[in-house]
C-alpha positions as a Python dict, from the first residue, in 0.01 Angstrom:
ca = {
    (1, 'M'): (0, 0, 0),
    (2, 'N'): (211, -314, 1),
    (3, 'R'): (539, -132, 60),
    (4, 'P'): (655, 102, 336),
    (5, 'L'): (561, 465, 289),
    (6, 'R'): (814, 742, 235),
    (7, 'I'): (707, 1027, 463),
    (8, 'L'): (850, 1378, 487),
    (9, 'F'): (760, 1542, 819),
    (10, 'V'): (787, 1921, 793),
    (11, 'T'): (803, 2123, 1114),
    (12, 'S'): (920, 2461, 1244),
    (13, 'E'): (1052, 2314, 1571),
    (14, 'L'): (1189, 1985, 1692),
    (15, 'S'): (1281, 1857, 2036),
    (16, 'P'): (1549, 1856, 2167),
    (17, 'L'): (1705, 2093, 1912),
    (18, 'V'): (1464, 2389, 1915),
    (19, 'S'): (1139, 2412, 2106),
    (20, 'T'): (873, 2657, 2220),
    (21, 'G'): (598, 2407, 2299),
    (22, 'G'): (421, 2082, 2226),
    (23, 'L'): (481, 2081, 1850),
    (24, 'A'): (852, 2016, 1908),
    (25, 'E'): (775, 1707, 2116),
    (26, 'V'): (525, 1576, 1863),
    (27, 'A'): (776, 1632, 1583),
    (28, 'A'): (1030, 1416, 1764),
    (29, 'A'): (796, 1140, 1880),
    (30, 'L'): (557, 1076, 1589),
    (31, 'P'): (828, 1019, 1324),
    (32, 'R'): (995, 770, 1559),
    (33, 'A'): (665, 583, 1600),
    (34, 'L'): (613, 580, 1223),
    (35, 'Q'): (964, 445, 1175),
    (36, 'R'): (891, 166, 1425),
    (37, 'R'): (603, 67, 1199),
    (38, 'G'): (852, 13, 918),
    (39, 'H'): (806, 335, 723),
    (40, 'E'): (1083, 553, 582),
    (41, 'V'): (1056, 890, 755),
    (42, 'R'): (1262, 1205, 719),
    (43, 'I'): (1221, 1537, 899),
    (44, 'A'): (1267, 1890, 763),
    (45, 'L'): (1350, 2186, 991),
    (46, 'P'): (1495, 2537, 950),
    (47, 'F'): (1860, 2563, 1057),
    (48, 'Y'): (1806, 2821, 1330),
    (49, 'R'): (2097, 2971, 1518),
    (50, 'Q'): (1986, 2766, 1820),
    (51, 'V'): (2057, 2436, 1639),
    (52, 'P'): (2398, 2297, 1741),
    (53, 'G'): (2675, 2375, 1495),
    (54, 'E'): (2766, 2007, 1468),
    (55, 'Y'): (2478, 1971, 1221),
    (56, 'R'): (2652, 2194, 968),
    (57, 'N'): (2786, 1976, 684),
    (58, 'S'): (3120, 2050, 522),
    (59, 'H'): (2963, 1992, 179),
    (60, 'P'): (2590, 2072, 197),
    (61, 'W'): (2348, 2078, -93),
    (62, 'F'): (2300, 2429, -223),
    (63, 'C'): (1937, 2519, -280),
    (64, 'G'): (1754, 2818, -417),
    (65, 'A'): (1401, 2953, -405),
    (66, 'E'): (1221, 3199, -630),
    (67, 'L'): (1021, 3426, -402),
    (68, 'G'): (873, 3673, -646),
    (69, 'A'): (1112, 3962, -596),
    (70, 'G'): (1409, 3747, -690),
    (71, 'A'): (1593, 3430, -603),
    (72, 'E'): (1728, 3350, -258),
    (73, 'Y'): (1993, 3088, -196),
    (74, 'G'): (2075, 2873, 102),
    (75, 'A'): (2218, 2537, 198),
    (76, 'L'): (2057, 2205, 281),
    (77, 'H'): (2237, 2018, 559),
    (78, 'Q'): (2173, 1659, 664),
    (79, 'G'): (2198, 1485, 998),
    (80, 'T'): (1995, 1262, 1226),
    (81, 'L'): (1747, 1329, 1503),
    (82, 'P'): (1928, 1299, 1838),
    (83, 'G'): (1884, 956, 1991),
    (84, 'S'): (1775, 797, 1664),
    (85, 'D'): (1881, 724, 1308),
    (86, 'L'): (1599, 932, 1158),
    (87, 'P'): (1734, 1147, 874),
    (88, 'L'): (1702, 1521, 927),
    (89, 'Y'): (1716, 1800, 669),
    (90, 'L'): (1811, 2148, 790),
    (91, 'V'): (1762, 2454, 568),
    (92, 'E'): (2027, 2719, 629),
    (93, 'H'): (1989, 3084, 531),
    (94, 'E'): (2182, 3319, 756),
    (95, 'A'): (1962, 3625, 700),
    (96, 'Y'): (1640, 3433, 764),
    (97, 'F'): (1732, 3184, 1034),
    (98, 'G'): (2056, 3307, 1190),
    (99, 'R'): (1865, 3522, 1439),
    (100, 'D'): (1841, 3532, 1816),
    (101, 'A'): (1486, 3389, 1817),
    (102, 'M'): (1287, 3147, 1605),
    (103, 'Y'): (974, 3350, 1536),
    (104, 'G'): (1028, 3694, 1686),
    (105, 'V'): (1129, 3887, 1996),
    (106, 'G'): (888, 3888, 2288),
    (107, 'A'): (534, 3949, 2169),
    (108, 'Y'): (655, 4085, 1834),
    (109, 'E'): (696, 3840, 1547),
    (110, 'Y'): (945, 3909, 1270),
    (111, 'E'): (783, 4113, 993),
    (112, 'D'): (928, 3888, 723),
    (113, 'N'): (807, 3557, 871),
    (114, 'A'): (598, 3489, 559),
    (115, 'E'): (907, 3521, 342),
    (116, 'R'): (1124, 3322, 585),
    (117, 'F'): (901, 3018, 595),
    (118, 'C'): (816, 3034, 225),
    (119, 'F'): (1190, 3011, 158),
    (120, 'F'): (1217, 2717, 398),
    (121, 'C'): (939, 2528, 220),
    (122, 'L'): (1063, 2599, -134),
    (123, 'A'): (1420, 2511, -39),
    (124, 'I'): (1304, 2173, 89),
    (125, 'L'): (1111, 2100, -230),
    (126, 'N'): (1399, 2203, -456),
    (127, 'G'): (1663, 2035, -242),
    (128, 'L'): (1485, 1700, -228),
    (129, 'A'): (1421, 1708, -602),
    (130, 'A'): (1793, 1766, -658),
    (131, 'E'): (1881, 1481, -423),
    (132, 'G'): (1621, 1252, -578),
    (133, 'W'): (1439, 1140, -262),
    (134, 'K'): (1067, 1153, -340),
    (135, 'P'): (821, 1115, -51),
    (136, 'D'): (482, 955, -99),
    (137, 'V'): (334, 1202, 145),
    (138, 'V'): (444, 1527, 305),
    (139, 'H'): (305, 1585, 655),
    (140, 'C'): (307, 1960, 721),
    (141, 'N'): (252, 2106, 1066),
    (142, 'D'): (93, 2443, 1143),
    (143, 'W'): (111, 2755, 929),
    (144, 'H'): (490, 2761, 901),
    (145, 'A'): (481, 2449, 682),
    (146, 'A'): (157, 2534, 499),
    (147, 'P'): (341, 2711, 211),
    (148, 'L'): (491, 2377, 109),
    (149, 'I'): (141, 2239, 49),
    (150, 'I'): (41, 2551, -145),
    (151, 'Y'): (347, 2523, -370),
    (152, 'L'): (293, 2151, -430),
    (153, 'K'): (-68, 2198, -532),
    (154, 'T'): (-5, 2502, -754),
    (155, 'R'): (350, 2569, -879),
    (156, 'Y'): (452, 2202, -874),
    (157, 'H'): (115, 2045, -954),
    (158, 'Q'): (234, 1911, -1291),
    (159, 'D'): (600, 1872, -1200),
    (160, 'P'): (706, 1515, -1293),
    (161, 'F'): (889, 1468, -965),
    (162, 'W'): (624, 1606, -729),
    (163, 'K'): (287, 1568, -901),
    (164, 'D'): (189, 1241, -727),
    (165, 'T'): (295, 1346, -377),
    (166, 'A'): (7, 1364, -126),
    (167, 'C'): (-27, 1628, 146),
    (168, 'L'): (-150, 1604, 505),
    (169, 'F'): (-187, 1923, 709),
    (170, 'T'): (-201, 1911, 1089),
    (171, 'I'): (-335, 2205, 1289),
    (172, 'H'): (-177, 2209, 1634),
    (173, 'N'): (-323, 2545, 1735),
    (174, 'L'): (-564, 2736, 1511),
    (175, 'A'): (-500, 3058, 1700),
    (176, 'Y'): (-164, 3100, 1522),
    (177, 'Q'): (-252, 3137, 1155),
    (178, 'G'): (41, 3305, 983),
    (179, 'R'): (-159, 3613, 892),
    (180, 'F'): (20, 3894, 707),
    (181, 'A'): (-65, 4223, 539),
    (182, 'A'): (-137, 4191, 166),
    (183, 'A'): (190, 4366, 82),
    (184, 'H'): (379, 4053, 191),
    (185, 'F'): (215, 3841, -78),
    (186, 'D'): (461, 3957, -345),
    (187, 'R'): (750, 3808, -144),
    (188, 'T'): (602, 3456, -136),
    (189, 'G'): (627, 3348, -497),
    (190, 'F'): (264, 3234, -494),
    (191, 'D'): (61, 3279, -812),
    (192, 'R'): (-116, 3616, -794),
    (193, 'N'): (-452, 3447, -858),
    (194, 'L'): (-425, 3279, -517),
    (195, 'F'): (-483, 3606, -335),
    (196, 'S'): (-860, 3563, -338),
    (197, 'F'): (-1133, 3467, -95),
    (198, 'N'): (-1137, 3109, -225),
    (199, 'Y'): (-769, 3055, -148),
    (200, 'L'): (-528, 3260, 64),
    (201, 'E'): (-704, 3590, 132),
    (202, 'Y'): (-877, 3651, 464),
    (203, 'E'): (-1018, 3993, 553),
    (204, 'G'): (-773, 4155, 316),
    (205, 'D'): (-470, 3971, 456),
    (206, 'L'): (-260, 3677, 345),
    (207, 'N'): (-346, 3376, 564),
    (208, 'M'): (-108, 3078, 549),
    (209, 'M'): (-321, 2857, 772),
    (210, 'K'): (-617, 2905, 539),
    (211, 'G'): (-399, 2803, 245),
    (212, 'G'): (-298, 2481, 416),
    (213, 'I'): (-662, 2399, 491),
    (214, 'V'): (-776, 2476, 135),
    (215, 'F'): (-505, 2284, -50),
    (216, 'A'): (-424, 1981, 170),
    (217, 'D'): (-558, 1640, 69),
    (218, 'K'): (-655, 1574, 431),
    (219, 'I'): (-650, 1785, 745),
    (220, 'T'): (-603, 1670, 1101),
    (221, 'T'): (-592, 1833, 1436),
    (222, 'V'): (-471, 1692, 1762),
    (223, 'S'): (-791, 1568, 1925),
    (224, 'P'): (-1137, 1462, 1801),
    (225, 'R'): (-1318, 1722, 2010),
    (226, 'Y'): (-1096, 2006, 1890),
    (227, 'A'): (-1169, 1899, 1531),
    (228, 'R'): (-1537, 1957, 1605),
    (229, 'E'): (-1480, 2275, 1807),
    (230, 'I'): (-1286, 2457, 1536),
    (231, 'Q'): (-1586, 2431, 1305),
    (232, 'T'): (-1777, 2664, 1539),
    (233, 'V'): (-1771, 3042, 1568),
    (234, 'E'): (-1645, 3020, 1928),
    (235, 'Y'): (-1331, 2820, 1851),
    (236, 'G'): (-1285, 2863, 1476),
    (237, 'A'): (-1080, 3186, 1497),
    (238, 'G'): (-1250, 3314, 1184),
    (239, 'L'): (-1177, 2999, 980),
    (240, 'H'): (-1476, 2793, 1093),
    (241, 'G'): (-1643, 2831, 753),
    (242, 'V'): (-1337, 2706, 564),
    (243, 'L'): (-1303, 2413, 802),
    (244, 'T'): (-1671, 2324, 781),
    (245, 'A'): (-1641, 2322, 402),
    (246, 'R'): (-1363, 2060, 440),
    (247, 'Q'): (-1548, 1867, 709),
    (248, 'A'): (-1531, 1538, 520),
    (249, 'D'): (-1151, 1564, 508),
    (250, 'L'): (-1102, 1686, 867),
    (251, 'S'): (-1037, 1452, 1160),
    (252, 'G'): (-883, 1458, 1505),
    (253, 'I'): (-603, 1226, 1617),
    (254, 'L'): (-484, 1250, 1975),
    (255, 'N'): (-122, 1323, 2045),
    (256, 'G'): (63, 1054, 2233),
    (257, 'V'): (317, 1024, 2511),
    (258, 'D'): (677, 933, 2441),
    (259, 'Y'): (709, 677, 2719),
    (260, 'A'): (1084, 652, 2664),
    (261, 'A'): (1110, 1008, 2799),
    (262, 'W'): (802, 1021, 3023),
    (263, 'H'): (749, 723, 3251),
    (264, 'P'): (797, 706, 3629),
    (265, 'S'): (952, 360, 3615),
    (266, 'T'): (1246, 478, 3403),
    (267, 'D'): (1263, 856, 3453),
    (268, 'T'): (1614, 946, 3572),
    (269, 'R'): (1512, 1307, 3641),
    (270, 'I'): (1288, 1228, 3938),
    (271, 'A'): (1381, 1151, 4299),
    (272, 'A'): (1262, 790, 4294),
    (273, 'R'): (1123, 552, 4033),
    (274, 'Y'): (783, 387, 4075),
    (275, 'D'): (502, 220, 3881),
    (276, 'R'): (139, 107, 3922),
    (277, 'T'): (233, -190, 4136),
    (278, 'D'): (454, 4, 4378),
    (279, 'L'): (376, 371, 4441),
    (280, 'S'): (618, 414, 4732),
    (281, 'G'): (851, 614, 4508),
    (282, 'K'): (578, 869, 4444),
    (283, 'A'): (577, 964, 4812),
    (284, 'V'): (953, 1019, 4788),
    (285, 'C'): (896, 1239, 4482),
    (286, 'K'): (635, 1443, 4670),
    (287, 'R'): (877, 1521, 4952),
    (288, 'A'): (1148, 1607, 4701),
    (289, 'L'): (910, 1842, 4518),
    (290, 'Q'): (811, 2018, 4838),
    (291, 'N'): (1178, 2067, 4920),
    (292, 'L'): (1257, 2187, 4566),
    (293, 'F'): (992, 2461, 4589),
    (294, 'G'): (1070, 2555, 4950),
    (295, 'L'): (752, 2411, 5102),
    (296, 'P'): (733, 2226, 5435),
    (297, 'P'): (698, 1846, 5396),
    (298, 'R'): (333, 1822, 5500),
    (299, 'D'): (88, 1543, 5423),
    (300, 'V'): (-164, 1765, 5247),
    (301, 'P'): (-289, 1761, 4887),
    (302, 'L'): (-22, 1902, 4657),
    (303, 'F'): (-136, 2062, 4331),
    (304, 'G'): (105, 2123, 4044),
    (305, 'V'): (112, 2359, 3746),
    (306, 'V'): (348, 2342, 3448),
    (307, 'S'): (225, 2599, 3200),
    (308, 'R'): (270, 2917, 3010),
    (309, 'L'): (115, 3173, 3243),
    (310, 'Y'): (-143, 3330, 3014),
    (311, 'P'): (-522, 3375, 3021),
    (312, 'E'): (-565, 3122, 2739),
    (313, 'K'): (-422, 2864, 2980),
    (314, 'G'): (-669, 2973, 3252),
    (315, 'M'): (-396, 3106, 3475),
    (316, 'D'): (-590, 3426, 3537),
    (317, 'I'): (-878, 3240, 3701),
    (318, 'L'): (-631, 3036, 3905),
    (319, 'V'): (-486, 3359, 4046),
    (320, 'D'): (-840, 3484, 4116),
    (321, 'A'): (-927, 3159, 4297),
    (322, 'L'): (-620, 3154, 4523),
    (323, 'P'): (-756, 3368, 4811),
    (324, 'A'): (-1048, 3129, 4863),
    (325, 'L'): (-835, 2819, 4812),
    (326, 'M'): (-582, 2927, 5072),
    (327, 'Q'): (-852, 2873, 5336),
    (328, 'S'): (-812, 2498, 5272),
    (329, 'E'): (-537, 2258, 5370),
    (330, 'M'): (-342, 2229, 5045),
    (331, 'Q'): (-18, 2326, 4874),
    (332, 'L'): (51, 2451, 4521),
    (333, 'V'): (365, 2458, 4307),
    (334, 'V'): (377, 2665, 3988),
    (335, 'L'): (636, 2631, 3712),
    (336, 'G'): (615, 2864, 3414),
    (337, 'T'): (647, 3211, 3275),
    (338, 'G'): (413, 3442, 3090),
    (339, 'H'): (195, 3748, 3131),
    (340, 'P'): (343, 4001, 3375),
    (341, 'D'): (13, 4049, 3560),
    (342, 'I'): (-30, 3676, 3616),
    (343, 'E'): (332, 3636, 3722),
    (344, 'A'): (283, 3922, 3968),
    (345, 'G'): (-32, 3760, 4107),
    (346, 'I'): (142, 3429, 4164),
    (347, 'R'): (447, 3598, 4313),
    (348, 'A'): (228, 3794, 4556),
    (349, 'A'): (30, 3485, 4657),
    (350, 'A'): (352, 3290, 4719),
    (351, 'A'): (486, 3574, 4934),
    (352, 'A'): (164, 3585, 5135),
    (353, 'H'): (152, 3205, 5180),
    (354, 'P'): (512, 3081, 5175),
    (355, 'D'): (418, 2751, 5339),
    (356, 'R'): (136, 2689, 5086),
    (357, 'I'): (260, 2815, 4748),
    (358, 'G'): (596, 2765, 4579),
    (359, 'A'): (670, 2925, 4243),
    (360, 'F'): (950, 2910, 3988),
    (361, 'L'): (875, 3174, 3725),
    (362, 'G'): (1079, 3032, 3443),
    (363, 'F'): (1111, 2693, 3281),
    (364, 'D'): (1335, 2403, 3370),
    (365, 'A'): (1288, 2052, 3231),
    (366, 'D'): (1407, 1877, 3548),
    (367, 'R'): (1161, 2076, 3758),
    (368, 'A'): (882, 1989, 3514),
    (369, 'H'): (946, 1617, 3561),
    (370, 'A'): (955, 1672, 3938),
    (371, 'V'): (614, 1843, 3930),
    (372, 'Y'): (451, 1564, 3729),
    (373, 'A'): (596, 1297, 3958),
    (374, 'G'): (557, 1466, 4296),
    (375, 'S'): (216, 1633, 4275),
    (376, 'D'): (-109, 1468, 4379),
    (377, 'F'): (-315, 1674, 4134),
    (378, 'F'): (-228, 1864, 3816),
    (379, 'L'): (-411, 2184, 3714),
    (380, 'M'): (-497, 2267, 3350),
    (381, 'P'): (-787, 2517, 3353),
    (382, 'S'): (-736, 2611, 2986),
    (383, 'R'): (-985, 2824, 2795),
    (384, 'F'): (-911, 2605, 2492),
    (385, 'E'): (-668, 2319, 2448),
    (386, 'P'): (-625, 2150, 2108),
    (387, 'C'): (-487, 1837, 2273),
    (388, 'G'): (-265, 1908, 2569),
    (389, 'L'): (29, 1698, 2678),
    (390, 'G'): (43, 1796, 3044),
    (391, 'Q'): (-265, 1597, 3142),
    (392, 'L'): (-125, 1291, 2960),
    (393, 'Y'): (209, 1318, 3140),
    (394, 'A'): (28, 1370, 3471),
    (395, 'M'): (-183, 1056, 3433),
    (396, 'T'): (125, 855, 3334),
    (397, 'Y'): (282, 959, 3667),
    (398, 'G'): (-32, 886, 3872),
    (399, 'T'): (-103, 1257, 3921),
    (400, 'L'): (-473, 1326, 3872),
    (401, 'P'): (-546, 1603, 3622),
    (402, 'L'): (-799, 1873, 3699),
    (403, 'V'): (-901, 2031, 3368),
    (404, 'R'): (-1155, 2252, 3201),
    (405, 'R'): (-1381, 2042, 2979),
    (406, 'T'): (-1258, 2151, 2637),
    (407, 'G'): (-1068, 2012, 2337),
    (408, 'G'): (-826, 1729, 2404),
    (409, 'L'): (-873, 1768, 2779),
    (410, 'A'): (-1233, 1650, 2742),
    (411, 'D'): (-1121, 1364, 2515),
    (412, 'T'): (-858, 1229, 2754),
    (413, 'V'): (-971, 1292, 3114),
    (414, 'L'): (-1268, 1090, 3242),
    (415, 'P'): (-1407, 1305, 3524),
    (416, 'Y'): (-1478, 1180, 3874),
    (417, 'R'): (-1834, 1222, 4000),
    (418, 'P'): (-1838, 1194, 4381),
    (419, 'Y'): (-2204, 1092, 4394),
    (420, 'G'): (-2206, 867, 4091),
    (421, 'N'): (-2039, 541, 3998),
    (422, 'S'): (-1776, 687, 3764),
    (423, 'G'): (-1504, 640, 4024),
    (424, 'T'): (-1451, 288, 3892),
    (425, 'A'): (-1308, 431, 3568),
    (426, 'A'): (-1243, 802, 3637),
    (427, 'T'): (-896, 944, 3578),
    (428, 'G'): (-931, 1302, 3703),
    (429, 'F'): (-1163, 1600, 3735),
    (430, 'S'): (-1319, 1851, 3496),
    (431, 'F'): (-1520, 2170, 3527),
    (432, 'V'): (-1720, 2430, 3338),
    (433, 'P'): (-1772, 2722, 3306),
    (434, 'Q'): (-1441, 2909, 3279),
    (435, 'T'): (-1467, 3096, 3610),
    (436, 'A'): (-1268, 3114, 3930),
    (437, 'P'): (-1561, 2982, 4142),
    (438, 'A'): (-1605, 2680, 3912),
    (439, 'L'): (-1233, 2604, 3934),
    (440, 'A'): (-1241, 2641, 4313),
    (441, 'R'): (-1536, 2401, 4341),
    (442, 'C'): (-1352, 2146, 4131),
    (443, 'I'): (-1042, 2176, 4349),
    (444, 'C'): (-1260, 2127, 4656),
    (445, 'S'): (-1384, 1799, 4505),
    (446, 'A'): (-1022, 1690, 4469),
    (447, 'L'): (-954, 1785, 4832),
    (448, 'E'): (-1243, 1563, 4940),
    (449, 'L'): (-1118, 1273, 4729),
    (450, 'Y'): (-773, 1301, 4887),
    (451, 'Q'): (-931, 1208, 5222),
    (452, 'D'): (-1071, 887, 5070),
    (453, 'A'): (-749, 688, 5036),
    (454, 'P'): (-897, 376, 4868),
    (455, 'R'): (-1080, 583, 4606),
    (456, 'M'): (-772, 799, 4552),
    (457, 'R'): (-565, 486, 4486),
    (458, 'Q'): (-831, 362, 4244),
    (459, 'L'): (-822, 680, 4038),
    (460, 'R'): (-445, 683, 4034),
    (461, 'D'): (-443, 326, 3907),
    (462, 'N'): (-702, 414, 3643),
    (463, 'A'): (-492, 706, 3522),
    (464, 'M'): (-168, 508, 3507),
    (465, 'A'): (-339, 224, 3321),
    (466, 'R'): (-442, 441, 3025),
    (467, 'D'): (-252, 383, 2702),
    (468, 'Y'): (-165, 709, 2529),
    (469, 'S'): (135, 575, 2342),
    (470, 'W'): (236, 710, 2004),
    (471, 'D'): (197, 358, 1865),
    (472, 'R'): (-181, 400, 1878),
    (473, 'S'): (-179, 747, 1726),
    (474, 'S'): (71, 659, 1455),
    (475, 'A'): (-156, 379, 1332),
    (476, 'A'): (-430, 635, 1269),
    (477, 'Y'): (-187, 858, 1078),
    (478, 'V'): (-69, 569, 862),
    (479, 'A'): (-429, 490, 768),
    (480, 'L'): (-475, 853, 660),
    (481, 'Y'): (-148, 858, 468),
    (482, 'E'): (-245, 545, 279),
    (483, 'S'): (-588, 683, 191),
    (484, 'I'): (-446, 998, 31),
    (485, 'V'): (-148, 828, -133),
    (486, 'N'): (-382, 578, -297),
    (487, 'R'): (-611, 863, -406),
    (488, 'E'): (-322, 1059, -557),
    (489, 'T'): (-204, 748, -743),
    (490, 'A'): (-554, 685, -877),
    (491, 'D'): (-596, 1049, -984),
    (492, 'G'): (-259, 1046, -1154),
}
């Protein structure tokens, strides 16, 4: 197109307002990068209780949504993304979003999540139509935003305002599909004919993720390898057949790093700033990290973990590997919270080896920055990882990632081979299979590298030289947007 695109970015979380993981960071960074390219971008988000009250307008737009059993009404507030001038729409509905949590309490999701996020999506469509701002493309993220695509391609398919709007659907994690018992279908407002195998039905349930995949003009996920993996039985979470059928419209685009927030030369949260040309500050950060986690300031390899402590993140095999690893000269810091058994294992290991293992079983953003800056190596032994941001942050800070070879980890970390010539370009380590012995062997390779100071410096320089900026990723998204906008225009 010869003019800037109008893009609506629809998300269920947004940093720094509300966040449970990487989606929130992507939702803040990608729209900024698109705006830097000259496009007009706006973001849509539910007005959760956790969103600061300053975003509540004195005269909001009132918006309604027909959800099958009757109409629901809410308010559409407007503001800007913190630290930018990006317009932000917030959908308020006290009964749906004025709750203590975003998705549910503990391991239990709210039973009416289908209805909640259907209302959010319909309210956005109706509110924008009332305001008169028409996007060329809506970019919907994960199952929570999938209903918007379904409505656009069915209920609003011939609507004069919306009929030419294109849809991109991004899968950040296929494991979370928005799957609900069939009884919930009547509270969505979807046409009854859509509850069939060809559309929204999966094993007798309503599946929002499937709907997004079926109806979107194009589908992306957050790394090229993950786009291939989810077309297999092993990684497809039951939707591999649907994804394979849309193979021609499915691609993987790596997430990027927001270098304004994550760069050792400008990071105000770390003990000392540094860059590729002067790493002296990294040594200061290592000592500060050891002190922060109650470890003695020893010159031994320091491994860091910032993760949810669940088996899907490989934290179970890390716990299993610790007894053998504690025979070596190394230290480990762990930041995160998760499964009680894994937390207990880490707590017990830290108690048994207080000079080797430091743990903070919670989350704290300042500590996370300290771990990325102060560690020598960063552990991500994930069973699957659509993209992963931790390994990208680690490399930016000259901390070598040690990862399982899967998904975005395989796409972004070039593994070191001690007896090959890959050290000239390597940026970290990788291992398979997903076992404690394989992880331990990989860590032993890192321990050996640590003793080779020139090679260690080379790998650090390689890692810090990699460009994972959002500017690169946003260019790929713009190309996709333009392809589907042009197609919609031609079809219309």
